[in-house]
Each structure stands twice: as structure tokens, then as C-alpha cells.
GROMACS .gro file of C-alpha atoms in nm:
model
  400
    1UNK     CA    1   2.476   3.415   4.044
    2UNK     CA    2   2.673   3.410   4.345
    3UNK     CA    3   3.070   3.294   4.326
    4UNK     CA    4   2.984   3.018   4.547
    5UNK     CA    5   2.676   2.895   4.411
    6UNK     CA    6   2.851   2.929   4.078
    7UNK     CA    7   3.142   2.733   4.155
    8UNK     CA    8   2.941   2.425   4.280
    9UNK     CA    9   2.713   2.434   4.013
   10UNK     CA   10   2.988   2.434   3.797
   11UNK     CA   11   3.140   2.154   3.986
   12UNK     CA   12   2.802   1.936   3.971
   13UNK     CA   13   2.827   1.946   3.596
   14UNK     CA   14   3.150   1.865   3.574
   15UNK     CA   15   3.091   1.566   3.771
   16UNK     CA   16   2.784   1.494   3.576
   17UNK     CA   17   2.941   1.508   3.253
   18UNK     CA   18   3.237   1.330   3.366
   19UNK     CA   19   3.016   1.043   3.457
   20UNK     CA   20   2.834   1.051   3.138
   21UNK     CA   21   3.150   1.039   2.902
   22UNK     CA   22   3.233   0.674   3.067
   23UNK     CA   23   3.616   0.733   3.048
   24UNK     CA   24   3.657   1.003   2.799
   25UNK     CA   25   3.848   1.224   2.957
   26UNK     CA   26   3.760   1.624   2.961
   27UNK     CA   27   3.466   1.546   2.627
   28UNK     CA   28   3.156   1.444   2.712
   29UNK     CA   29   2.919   1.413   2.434
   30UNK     CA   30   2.612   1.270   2.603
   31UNK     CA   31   2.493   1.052   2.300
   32UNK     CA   32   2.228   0.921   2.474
   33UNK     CA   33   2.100   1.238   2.642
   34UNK     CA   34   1.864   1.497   2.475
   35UNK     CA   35   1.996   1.823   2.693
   36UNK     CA   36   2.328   1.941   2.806
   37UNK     CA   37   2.337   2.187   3.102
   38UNK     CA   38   2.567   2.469   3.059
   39UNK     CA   39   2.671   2.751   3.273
   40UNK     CA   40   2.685   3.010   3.086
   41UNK     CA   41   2.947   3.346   3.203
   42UNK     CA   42   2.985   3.658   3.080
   43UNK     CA   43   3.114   3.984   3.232
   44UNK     CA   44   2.727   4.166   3.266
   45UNK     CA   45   2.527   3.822   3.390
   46UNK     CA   46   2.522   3.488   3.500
   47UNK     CA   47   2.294   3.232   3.387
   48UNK     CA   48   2.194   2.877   3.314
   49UNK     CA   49   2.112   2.808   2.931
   50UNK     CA   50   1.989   2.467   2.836
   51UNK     CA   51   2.046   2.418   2.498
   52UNK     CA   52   1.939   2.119   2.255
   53UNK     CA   53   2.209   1.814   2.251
   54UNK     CA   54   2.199   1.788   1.894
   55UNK     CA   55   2.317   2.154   1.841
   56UNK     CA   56   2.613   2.171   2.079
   57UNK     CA   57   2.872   1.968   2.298
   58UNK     CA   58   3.094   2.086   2.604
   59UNK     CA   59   3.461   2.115   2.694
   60UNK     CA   60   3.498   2.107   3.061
   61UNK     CA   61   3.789   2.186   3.203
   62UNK     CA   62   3.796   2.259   3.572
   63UNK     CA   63   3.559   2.516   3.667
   64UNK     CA   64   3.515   2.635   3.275
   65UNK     CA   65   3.243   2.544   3.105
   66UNK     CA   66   3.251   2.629   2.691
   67UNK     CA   67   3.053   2.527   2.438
   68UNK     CA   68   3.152   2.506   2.018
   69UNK     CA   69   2.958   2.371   1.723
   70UNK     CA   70   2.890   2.043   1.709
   71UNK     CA   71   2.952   2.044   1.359
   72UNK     CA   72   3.344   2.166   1.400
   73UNK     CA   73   3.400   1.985   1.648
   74UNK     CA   74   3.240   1.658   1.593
   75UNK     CA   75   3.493   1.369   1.648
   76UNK     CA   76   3.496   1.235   1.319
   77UNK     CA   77   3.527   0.822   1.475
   78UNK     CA   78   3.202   0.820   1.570
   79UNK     CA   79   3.042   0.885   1.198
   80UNK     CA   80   3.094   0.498   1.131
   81UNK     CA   81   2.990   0.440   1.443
   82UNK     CA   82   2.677   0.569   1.408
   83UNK     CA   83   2.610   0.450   1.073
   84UNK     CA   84   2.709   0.064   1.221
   85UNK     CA   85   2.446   0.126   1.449
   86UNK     CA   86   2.155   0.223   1.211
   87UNK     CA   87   2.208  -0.045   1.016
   88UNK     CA   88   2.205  -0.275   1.327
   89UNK     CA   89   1.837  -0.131   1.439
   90UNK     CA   90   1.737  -0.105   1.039
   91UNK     CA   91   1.828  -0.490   1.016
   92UNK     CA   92   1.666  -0.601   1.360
   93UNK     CA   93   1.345  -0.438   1.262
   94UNK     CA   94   1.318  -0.584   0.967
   95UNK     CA   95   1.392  -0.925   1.179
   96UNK     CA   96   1.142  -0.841   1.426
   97UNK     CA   97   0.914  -0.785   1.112
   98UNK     CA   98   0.964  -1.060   0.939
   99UNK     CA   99   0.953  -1.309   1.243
  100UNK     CA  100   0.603  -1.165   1.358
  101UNK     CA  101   0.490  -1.251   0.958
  102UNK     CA  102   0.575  -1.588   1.002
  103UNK     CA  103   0.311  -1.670   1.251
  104UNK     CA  104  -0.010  -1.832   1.097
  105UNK     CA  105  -0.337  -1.891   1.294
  106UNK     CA  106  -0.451  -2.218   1.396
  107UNK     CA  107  -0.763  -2.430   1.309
  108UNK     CA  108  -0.733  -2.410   0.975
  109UNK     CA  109  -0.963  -2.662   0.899
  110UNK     CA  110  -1.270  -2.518   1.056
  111UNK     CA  111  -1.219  -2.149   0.901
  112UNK     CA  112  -1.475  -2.017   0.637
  113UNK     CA  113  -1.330  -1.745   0.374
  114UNK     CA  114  -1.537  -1.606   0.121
  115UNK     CA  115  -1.383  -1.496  -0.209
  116UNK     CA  116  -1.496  -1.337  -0.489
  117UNK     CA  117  -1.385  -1.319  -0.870
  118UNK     CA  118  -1.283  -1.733  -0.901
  119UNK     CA  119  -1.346  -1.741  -1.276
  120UNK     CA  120  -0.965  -1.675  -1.339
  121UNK     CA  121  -0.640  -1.449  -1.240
  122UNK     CA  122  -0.616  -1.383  -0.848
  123UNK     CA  123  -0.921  -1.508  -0.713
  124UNK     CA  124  -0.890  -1.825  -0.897
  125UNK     CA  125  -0.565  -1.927  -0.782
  126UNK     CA  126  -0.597  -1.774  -0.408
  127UNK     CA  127  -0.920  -2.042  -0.379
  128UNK     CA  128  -0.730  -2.287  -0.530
  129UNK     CA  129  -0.396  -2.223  -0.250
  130UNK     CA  130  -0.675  -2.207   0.027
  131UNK     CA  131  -0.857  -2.537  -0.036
  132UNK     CA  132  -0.446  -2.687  -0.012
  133UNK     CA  133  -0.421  -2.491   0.266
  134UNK     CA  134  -0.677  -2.676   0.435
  135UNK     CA  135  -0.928  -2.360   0.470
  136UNK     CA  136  -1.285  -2.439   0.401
  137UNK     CA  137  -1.341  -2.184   0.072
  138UNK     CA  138  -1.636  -2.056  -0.100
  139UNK     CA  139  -1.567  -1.945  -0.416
  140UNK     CA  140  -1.809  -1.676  -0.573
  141UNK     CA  141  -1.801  -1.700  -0.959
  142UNK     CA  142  -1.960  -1.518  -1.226
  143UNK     CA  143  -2.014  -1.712  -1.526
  144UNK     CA  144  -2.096  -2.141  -1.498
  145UNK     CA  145  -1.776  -2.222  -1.661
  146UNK     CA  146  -1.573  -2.091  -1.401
  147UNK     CA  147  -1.740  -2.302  -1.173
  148UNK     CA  148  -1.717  -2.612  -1.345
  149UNK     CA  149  -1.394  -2.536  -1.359
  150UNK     CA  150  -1.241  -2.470  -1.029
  151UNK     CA  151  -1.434  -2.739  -0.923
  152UNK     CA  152  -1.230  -3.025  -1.096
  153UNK     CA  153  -0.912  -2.865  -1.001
  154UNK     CA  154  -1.036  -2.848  -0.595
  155UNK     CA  155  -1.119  -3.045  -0.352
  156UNK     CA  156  -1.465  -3.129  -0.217
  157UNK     CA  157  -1.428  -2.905   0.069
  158UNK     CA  158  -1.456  -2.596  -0.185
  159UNK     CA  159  -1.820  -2.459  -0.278
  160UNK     CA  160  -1.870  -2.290  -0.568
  161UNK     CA  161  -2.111  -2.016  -0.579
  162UNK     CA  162  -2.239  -1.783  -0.856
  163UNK     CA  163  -2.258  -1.464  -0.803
  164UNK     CA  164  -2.310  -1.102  -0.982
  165UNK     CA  165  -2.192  -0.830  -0.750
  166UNK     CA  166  -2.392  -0.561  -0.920
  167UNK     CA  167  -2.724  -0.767  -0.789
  168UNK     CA  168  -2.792  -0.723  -0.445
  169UNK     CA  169  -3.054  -1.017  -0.489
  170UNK     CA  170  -2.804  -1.235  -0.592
  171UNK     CA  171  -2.539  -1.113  -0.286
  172UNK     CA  172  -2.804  -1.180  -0.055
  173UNK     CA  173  -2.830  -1.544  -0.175
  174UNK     CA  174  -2.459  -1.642  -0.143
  175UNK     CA  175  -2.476  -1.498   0.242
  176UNK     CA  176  -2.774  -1.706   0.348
  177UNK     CA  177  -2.585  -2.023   0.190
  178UNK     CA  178  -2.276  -1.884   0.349
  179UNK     CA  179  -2.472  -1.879   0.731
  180UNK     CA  180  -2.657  -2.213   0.654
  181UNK     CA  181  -2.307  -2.368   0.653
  182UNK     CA  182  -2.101  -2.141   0.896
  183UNK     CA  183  -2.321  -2.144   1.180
  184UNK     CA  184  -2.194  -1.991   1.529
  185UNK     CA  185  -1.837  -2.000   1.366
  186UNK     CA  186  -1.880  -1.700   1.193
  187UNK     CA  187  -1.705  -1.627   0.814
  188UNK     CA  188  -1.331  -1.610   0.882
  189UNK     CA  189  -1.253  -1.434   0.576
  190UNK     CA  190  -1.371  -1.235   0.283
  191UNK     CA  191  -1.161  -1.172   0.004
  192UNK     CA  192  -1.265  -0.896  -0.257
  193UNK     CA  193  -1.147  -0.968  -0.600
  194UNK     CA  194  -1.391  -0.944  -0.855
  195UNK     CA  195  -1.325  -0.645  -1.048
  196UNK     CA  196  -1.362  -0.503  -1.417
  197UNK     CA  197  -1.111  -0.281  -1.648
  198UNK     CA  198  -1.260  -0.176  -1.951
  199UNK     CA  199  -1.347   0.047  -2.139
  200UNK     CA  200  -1.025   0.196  -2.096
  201UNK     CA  201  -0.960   0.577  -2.274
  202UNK     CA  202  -0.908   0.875  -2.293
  203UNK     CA  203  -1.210   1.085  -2.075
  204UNK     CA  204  -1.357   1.233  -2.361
  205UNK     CA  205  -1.393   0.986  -2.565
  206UNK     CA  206  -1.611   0.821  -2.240
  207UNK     CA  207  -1.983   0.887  -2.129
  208UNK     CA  208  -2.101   0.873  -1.735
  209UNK     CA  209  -2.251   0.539  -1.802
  210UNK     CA  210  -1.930   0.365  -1.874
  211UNK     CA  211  -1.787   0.511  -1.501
  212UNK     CA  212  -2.129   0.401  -1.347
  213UNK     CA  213  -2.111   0.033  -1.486
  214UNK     CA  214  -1.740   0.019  -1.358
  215UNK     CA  215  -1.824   0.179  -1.012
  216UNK     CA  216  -2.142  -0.088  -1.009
  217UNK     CA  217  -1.876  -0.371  -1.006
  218UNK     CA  218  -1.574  -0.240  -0.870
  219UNK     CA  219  -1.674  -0.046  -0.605
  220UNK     CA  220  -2.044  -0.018  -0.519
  221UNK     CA  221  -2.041  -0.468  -0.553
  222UNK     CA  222  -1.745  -0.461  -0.310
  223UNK     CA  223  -1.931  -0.247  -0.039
  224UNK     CA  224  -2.262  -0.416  -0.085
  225UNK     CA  225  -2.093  -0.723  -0.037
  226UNK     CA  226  -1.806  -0.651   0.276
  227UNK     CA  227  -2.195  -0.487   0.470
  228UNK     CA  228  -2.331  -0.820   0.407
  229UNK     CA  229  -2.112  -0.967   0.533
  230UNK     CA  230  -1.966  -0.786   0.848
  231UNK     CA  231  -2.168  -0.974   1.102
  232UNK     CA  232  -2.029  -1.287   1.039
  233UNK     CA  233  -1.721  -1.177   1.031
  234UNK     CA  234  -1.750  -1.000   1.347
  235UNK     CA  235  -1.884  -1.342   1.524
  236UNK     CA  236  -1.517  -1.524   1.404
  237UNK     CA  237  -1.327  -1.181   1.414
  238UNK     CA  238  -1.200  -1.271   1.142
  239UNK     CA  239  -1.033  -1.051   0.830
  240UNK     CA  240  -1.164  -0.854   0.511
  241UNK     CA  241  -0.896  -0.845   0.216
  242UNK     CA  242  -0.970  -0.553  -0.064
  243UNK     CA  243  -0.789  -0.583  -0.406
  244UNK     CA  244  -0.700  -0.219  -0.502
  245UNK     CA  245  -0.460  -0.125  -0.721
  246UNK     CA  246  -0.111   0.069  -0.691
  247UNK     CA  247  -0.277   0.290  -0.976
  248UNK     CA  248  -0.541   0.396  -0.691
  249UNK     CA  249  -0.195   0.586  -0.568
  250UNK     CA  250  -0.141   0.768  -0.895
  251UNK     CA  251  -0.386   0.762  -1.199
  252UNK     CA  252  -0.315   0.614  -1.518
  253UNK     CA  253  -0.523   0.835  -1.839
  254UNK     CA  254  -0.822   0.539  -1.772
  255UNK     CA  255  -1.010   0.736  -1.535
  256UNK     CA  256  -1.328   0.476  -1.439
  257UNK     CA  257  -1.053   0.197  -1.332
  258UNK     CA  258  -0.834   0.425  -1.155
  259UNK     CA  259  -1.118   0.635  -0.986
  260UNK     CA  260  -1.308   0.294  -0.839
  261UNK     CA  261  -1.021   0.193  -0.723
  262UNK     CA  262  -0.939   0.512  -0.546
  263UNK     CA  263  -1.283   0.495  -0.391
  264UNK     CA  264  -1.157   0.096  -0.264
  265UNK     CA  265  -0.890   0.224  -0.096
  266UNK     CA  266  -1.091   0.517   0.048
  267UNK     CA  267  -1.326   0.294   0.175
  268UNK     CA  268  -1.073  -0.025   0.310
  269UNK     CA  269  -0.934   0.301   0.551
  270UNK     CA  270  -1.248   0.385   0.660
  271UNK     CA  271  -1.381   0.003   0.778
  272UNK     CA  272  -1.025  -0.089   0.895
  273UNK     CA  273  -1.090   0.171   1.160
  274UNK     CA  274  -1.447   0.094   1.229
  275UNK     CA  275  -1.362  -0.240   1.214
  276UNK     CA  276  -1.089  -0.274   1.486
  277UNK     CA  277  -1.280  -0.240   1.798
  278UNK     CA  278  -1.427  -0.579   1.701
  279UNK     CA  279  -1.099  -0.779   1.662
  280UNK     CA  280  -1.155  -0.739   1.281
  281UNK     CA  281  -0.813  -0.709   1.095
  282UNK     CA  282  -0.865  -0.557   0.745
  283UNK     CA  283  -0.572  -0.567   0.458
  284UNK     CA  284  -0.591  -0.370   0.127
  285UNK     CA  285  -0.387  -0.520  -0.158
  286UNK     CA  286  -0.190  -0.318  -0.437
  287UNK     CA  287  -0.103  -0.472  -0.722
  288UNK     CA  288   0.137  -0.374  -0.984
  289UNK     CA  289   0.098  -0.436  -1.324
  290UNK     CA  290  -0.006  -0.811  -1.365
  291UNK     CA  291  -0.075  -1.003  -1.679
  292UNK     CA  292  -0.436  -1.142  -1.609
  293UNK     CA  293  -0.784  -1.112  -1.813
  294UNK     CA  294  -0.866  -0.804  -1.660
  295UNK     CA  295  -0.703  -0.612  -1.944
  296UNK     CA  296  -0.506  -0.758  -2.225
  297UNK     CA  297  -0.382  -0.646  -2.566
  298UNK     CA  298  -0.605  -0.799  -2.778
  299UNK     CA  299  -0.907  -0.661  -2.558
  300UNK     CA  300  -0.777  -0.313  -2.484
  301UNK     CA  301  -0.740  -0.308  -2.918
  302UNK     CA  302  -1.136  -0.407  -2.899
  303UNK     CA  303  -1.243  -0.183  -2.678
  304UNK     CA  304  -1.078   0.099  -2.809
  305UNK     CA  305  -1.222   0.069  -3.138
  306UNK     CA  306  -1.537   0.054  -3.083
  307UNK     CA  307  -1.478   0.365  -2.845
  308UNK     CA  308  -1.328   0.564  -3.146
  309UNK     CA  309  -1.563   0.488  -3.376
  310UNK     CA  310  -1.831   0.621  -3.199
  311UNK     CA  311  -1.636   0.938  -3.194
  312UNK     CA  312  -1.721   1.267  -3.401
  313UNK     CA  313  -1.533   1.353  -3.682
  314UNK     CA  314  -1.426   1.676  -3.500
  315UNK     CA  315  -1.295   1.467  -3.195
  316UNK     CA  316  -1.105   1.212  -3.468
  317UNK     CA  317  -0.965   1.543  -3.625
  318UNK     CA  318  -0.803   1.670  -3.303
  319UNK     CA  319  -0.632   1.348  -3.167
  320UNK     CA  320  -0.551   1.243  -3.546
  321UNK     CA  321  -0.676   1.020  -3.784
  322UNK     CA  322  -0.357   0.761  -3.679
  323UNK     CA  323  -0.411   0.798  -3.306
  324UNK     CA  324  -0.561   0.509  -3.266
  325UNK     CA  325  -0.362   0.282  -3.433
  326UNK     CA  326  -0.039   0.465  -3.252
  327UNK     CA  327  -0.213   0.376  -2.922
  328UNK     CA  328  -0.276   0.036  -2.975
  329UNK     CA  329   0.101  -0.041  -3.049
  330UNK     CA  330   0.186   0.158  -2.736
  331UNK     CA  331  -0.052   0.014  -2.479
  332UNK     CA  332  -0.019  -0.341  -2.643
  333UNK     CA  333   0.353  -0.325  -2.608
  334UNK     CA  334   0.377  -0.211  -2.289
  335UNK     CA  335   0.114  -0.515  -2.182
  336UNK     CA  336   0.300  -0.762  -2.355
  337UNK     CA  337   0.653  -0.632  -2.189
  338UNK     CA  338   0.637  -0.574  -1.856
  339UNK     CA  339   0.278  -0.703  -1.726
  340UNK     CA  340   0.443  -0.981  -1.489
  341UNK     CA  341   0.309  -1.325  -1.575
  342UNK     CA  342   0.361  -1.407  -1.216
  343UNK     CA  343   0.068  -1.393  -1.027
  344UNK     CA  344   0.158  -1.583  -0.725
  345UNK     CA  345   0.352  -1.259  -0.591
  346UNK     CA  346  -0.018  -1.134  -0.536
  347UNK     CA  347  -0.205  -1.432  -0.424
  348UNK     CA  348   0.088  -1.469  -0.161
  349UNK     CA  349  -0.006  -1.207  -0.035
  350UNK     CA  350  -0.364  -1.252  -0.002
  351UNK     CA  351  -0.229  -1.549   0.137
  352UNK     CA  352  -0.111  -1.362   0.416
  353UNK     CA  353  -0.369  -1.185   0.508
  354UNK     CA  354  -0.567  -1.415   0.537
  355UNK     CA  355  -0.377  -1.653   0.743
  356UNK     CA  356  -0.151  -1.482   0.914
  357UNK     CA  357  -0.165  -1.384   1.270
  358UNK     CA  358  -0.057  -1.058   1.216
  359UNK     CA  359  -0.143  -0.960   0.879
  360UNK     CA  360  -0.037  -0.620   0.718
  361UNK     CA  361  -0.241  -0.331   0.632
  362UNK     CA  362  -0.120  -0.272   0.331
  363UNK     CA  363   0.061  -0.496   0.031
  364UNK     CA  364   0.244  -0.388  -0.268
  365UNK     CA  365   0.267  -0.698  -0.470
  366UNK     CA  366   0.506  -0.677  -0.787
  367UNK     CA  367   0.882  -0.505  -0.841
  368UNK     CA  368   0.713  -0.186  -1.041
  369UNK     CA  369   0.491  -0.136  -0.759
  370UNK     CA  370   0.782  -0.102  -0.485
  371UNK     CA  371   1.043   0.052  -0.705
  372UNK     CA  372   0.860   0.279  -0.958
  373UNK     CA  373   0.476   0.347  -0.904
  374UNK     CA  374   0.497   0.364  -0.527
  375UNK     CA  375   0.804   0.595  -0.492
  376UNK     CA  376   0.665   0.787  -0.842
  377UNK     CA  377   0.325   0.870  -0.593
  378UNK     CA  378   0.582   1.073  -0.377
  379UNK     CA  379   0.721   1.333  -0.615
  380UNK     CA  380   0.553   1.637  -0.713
  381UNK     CA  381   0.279   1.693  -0.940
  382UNK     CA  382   0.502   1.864  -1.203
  383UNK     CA  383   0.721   1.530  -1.213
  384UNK     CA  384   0.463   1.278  -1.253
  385UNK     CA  385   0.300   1.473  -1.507
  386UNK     CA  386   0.598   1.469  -1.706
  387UNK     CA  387   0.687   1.118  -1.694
  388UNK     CA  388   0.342   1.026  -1.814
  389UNK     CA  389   0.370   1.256  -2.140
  390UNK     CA  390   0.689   1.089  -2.212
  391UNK     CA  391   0.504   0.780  -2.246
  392UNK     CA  392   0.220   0.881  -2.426
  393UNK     CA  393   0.101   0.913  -2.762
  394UNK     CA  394   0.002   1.306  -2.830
  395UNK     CA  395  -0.291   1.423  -2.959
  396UNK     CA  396  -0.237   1.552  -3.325
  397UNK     CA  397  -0.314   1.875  -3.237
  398UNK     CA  398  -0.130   1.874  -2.886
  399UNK     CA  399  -0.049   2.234  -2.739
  400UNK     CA  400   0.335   2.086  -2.606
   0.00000   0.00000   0.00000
């Protein structure tokens, strides 16, 4: 490079950098910029480098230009600094988050949602909290009693329906009540709840028909149902809440629950994309550990006997006569410990996606779900494999 192009080059960055440090002095360290220019000398050629920001910062002095690491020379002031201001933006997203939450939708009163699973546990409560709310519910039970039920506790407004989501028969009657009372307004929202957990074992100790009869309910009733319903929905625009389960994230040894509710979740991703180009918002909620009828002690202990009894007396010999009994105690203790009796963390949040302007795409209802099973989902294989046989029972004649 010629002298004189070099030496007002040299003087342009100066200037430049100069004007960037805003009072520094000779350092410039161009926080907000993502290149530094630097002339570059040497005694066989001349050149300009560009070189990443984050890797290096300049000393200019006069017609010099030098570079050093960043990392030795790295004014040490500006460490706090920086930290202040990551915890500023950290703390106004979560502002900006938390404000757009608060918005609810309007016209309450004339918005249909569907919701299926009433007879107790989530569903039960969630039509309950709607029918307060002022939405116009239809609650989809399974057995008469839970109808009778929910109906004294309600208000007129709410409609009970009965409904088996394994019969496509019986789906199809709940939507043509649904449209004889909607009309042009479309269903707002449908909320799928109903779900089964037993048998719950070991995989060897199942047969195919016991994952068939829990995909028929869990999983192949929630899509017949959320296709039956999608035009409706798409005349309101309205919203389509699946309950999953945080387990869908990492599998529990009770392969049929975990495996339908990996297929949910599989599924919700799917439609939320389809579903989008037609103003349709869909939310998939996943619960922690909850204490509701799905599983309890005394029915896990039920199941699981009549599972092991069925058993051959070679399979009995290889987990151990007292395996059973050791997993009862286990599994019942851990239910009756940390299941949280506090259900209204989840139907909050069904809550919220149904009303809610802006509803999320994903909840994680309950403190194990943040703090343990989600961030559990994140380590490697090796890891969660390990925790898990800490907390099992072993097989008598277990290899480890």
C-alpha cells in the first residue's frame, strides 16, 4: 500500500475509532460493533485484515495501529457492567412476557369450548373454572355419574355430554349436538383430557393388546376427536389444548402411558403447524406428577397383581419371588410423597390457553416438571439411565 494511502487510511480509523469510544481516550472497544478495521504492517506487505470484534480490540496511537488479546487486555470494569446489563434484558423479557400473558380475549360469554375427561381430576375442575369464567362449556363425560355430578356443582350454561373416545359413533354424536348449538360461531375451544394409565409394568410382563387399548384412548380418541372437530374451530379460530405429559419428554419403565403420550406430543407439533394458517392457536400441556385417579397406589397395587400373576414361573423366577411386593412399596411411596395434590397449577394453565390472547405453546405445570424432569430430558443418555436404576427395584437376577 502506498505511504500516502496508508497514512490516511490510518488516519480514517483513527478518527473512526475515536468517535466510537465516546470519550475514551486512545481505547476504543466498539461494544456495539461486530468488526474492527485494522491496518495491518509488516516489513514484506501491507494489508487490511478485518478481524471478528469479539476476538480482538485496538490501541491507536497516532498513525499506529496494534492489536492484543482481548482476553489480556480486557478492562476488567466492564465485567459488572455487562453482567448489570443481562440481567436488565433477562428481567425486561420476562416483563414483556408476562405482560403479553395477561391479556384475555373478549366475549366470553358467547365462546363454546369443548372438553373432554369431566368425570374427575383436570377436566373436571377446568369445566368447572370455565362455566365461572363465564364460557359456555360442554363437558364430555364417560360414565353417568360424572355427569350428574358436575352438573349440580355448575351452572345451567354447562352441558354435559357422554362420551367414549374409543367410539367414533359416539364422537360423532357429541359434534352434531355441539353444531346444533354453536351455529355460525364456530367451537372456540377444545380441550383434550380424557386419558388412561394403567396397566402400568414392566414390558414383559405386558402383551400388544394392553398398548392398543391405551393408544385407543389416549391417542387414537384424541385425534379422532381434534379431526372432528377442526372445522368448527376453524370458523371461530379458535384454540385446541392437548394434555401430554412431561414423561412424553423422558420415559418412565410404563411403556403404553409414556409411548401414547409421546405420540400426543408428536401429533400437537404437527397440527399446531397445519393449524396456523387458519388463525388456529394450539397449546400442548405437560404435567408433572399430579395426584389424580389416573394412577393411584391402591390401583397401581391392583393392577400389578393381576399382571404378575399371569406371569410364568420362569418370568417370577428371574425378577424374584419378592419383586412384587418390593415394587408396590416403592411406586406406592413415591405416589403418596411427592404426587402434588394441587391440581389447580394445571388447570391454570389450561386456563390460559384457552383464554388468553396469546396463549403459549407449551406448559410445564408442577415444580418437578421445571426443575427435575424437564432439565433431566437434557442430559445424556448414560445419565438418565442411571438415575432411573437408582430408583428402581432390580430384578433378582439383575446383571449390575
Amino acid at each position: 500500500m502506498p505511504v500516502e494511502q496508508s497514512r490516511i487510511f490510518s488516519s480514517s480509523c483513527s478518527a473512526l475509532l475515536k468517535i466510537h469510544s465516546a470519550g475514551t481516550g486512545l481505547y476504543s472497544y466498539g461494544h456495539t460493533e461486530h468488526l474492527l478495521i485494522l491496518l495491518a504492517r509488516s516489513q514484506t506487505t501491507h494489508r487490511t485484515r478485518i478481524v471478528p470484534q469479539p476476538l480482538f480490540h485496538c490501541i491507536v496511537r497516532h498513525d499506529t495501529v496494534q492489536y492484543s488479546s482481548l482476553l489480556r487486555g480486557f478492562p476488567l470494569g466492564t465485567v459488572p457492567e455487562m453482567l448489570l446489563c443481562l440481567v436488565s434484558l433477562i428481567t425486561i423479557l420476562f416483563l414483556c412476557r408476562w405482560l403479553r400473558a395477561r391479556k384475555r380475549v373478549s366475549g366470553i360469554s358467547n365462546k363454546y369450548v369443548f372438553i373432554t375427561g369431566c368425570d374427575s381430576g383436570f377436566g373436571n375442575l377446568l369445566a368447572k373454572r370455565l362455566d365461572q369464567l363465564g364460557f359456555r362449556v360442554f363437558a364430555a363425560c364417560f360414565t353417568e355419574k360424572g355427569e350428574d355430578e358436575l352438573k349440580k356443582t355448575t351452572s345451567d350454561k354447562l352441558v354435559t355430554v357422554h362420551l367414549d373416545v374409543t367410539k367414533s359413533e359416539s364422537i360423532q354424536r357429541a359434534i352434531e349436538l355441539v353444531k346444533s348449538q354453536v351455529g355460525q360461531a364456530g367451537l372456540w375451544g377444545l380441550v383434550n383430557n380424557a386419558a388412561v394409565g394403567t396397566p402400568f409394568g414392566p414390558c414383559d410382563w405386558l402383551n400388544v393388546q394392553e398398548f392398543r387399548s391405551m393408544f385407543d384412548v389416549n391417542f387414537f380418541g384424541l385425534v379422532d376427536v381434534t379431526l372432528g372437530f377442526v372445522p368448527l374451530i376453524k370458523m371461530a379460530k379458535g384454540r385446541i389444548v392437548n394434555v401430554s405429559s412431561v414423561i412424553a419428554r423422558i420415559s418412565l419403565p410404563a411403556a403404553p402411558y409414556c409411548a401414547t403420550k409421546s405420540a400426543v406430543e408428536s401429533f400437537t407439533d404437527s397440527l399446531r403447524k397445519n393449524m396456523a394458517y387458519f388463525g388456529v392457536k394450539v397449546s400442548c400441556i405437560e404435567p408433572g406428577f399430579f395426584k389424580t385417579s389416573i394412577i393411584t397406589s391402591e390401583l397401581f397395587k391392583s393392577t400389578s397383581e393381576q399382571l404378575w400373576e399371569r406371569q410364568t414361573e420362569e418370568l417370577k423366577e428371574e425378577y424374584g419371588r419378592d419383586y412384587l411386593e418390593k415394587v408396590v412399596k416403592n411406586v406406592g411411596k413415591q405416589i403418596n410423597s411427592y404426587a402434588d395434590p394441587d391440581l389447580m397449577k394445571v388447570v391454570s394453565c389450561m386456563e390460559h390457553a384457552v383464554s388468553a390472547e396469546h396463549p403459549w405453546t407449551r406448559y410445564a405445570p408442577g415444580w418437578d416438571a421445571k426443575f427435575f424432569w424437564i432439565p433431566l430430558s437434557y442430559m445424556p443418555t448414560v445419565i438418565i439411565d442411571y438415575v432411573f436404576s437408582q430408583t428402581m427395584v432390580r430384578p433378582a437376577k439383575s446383571v449390575y
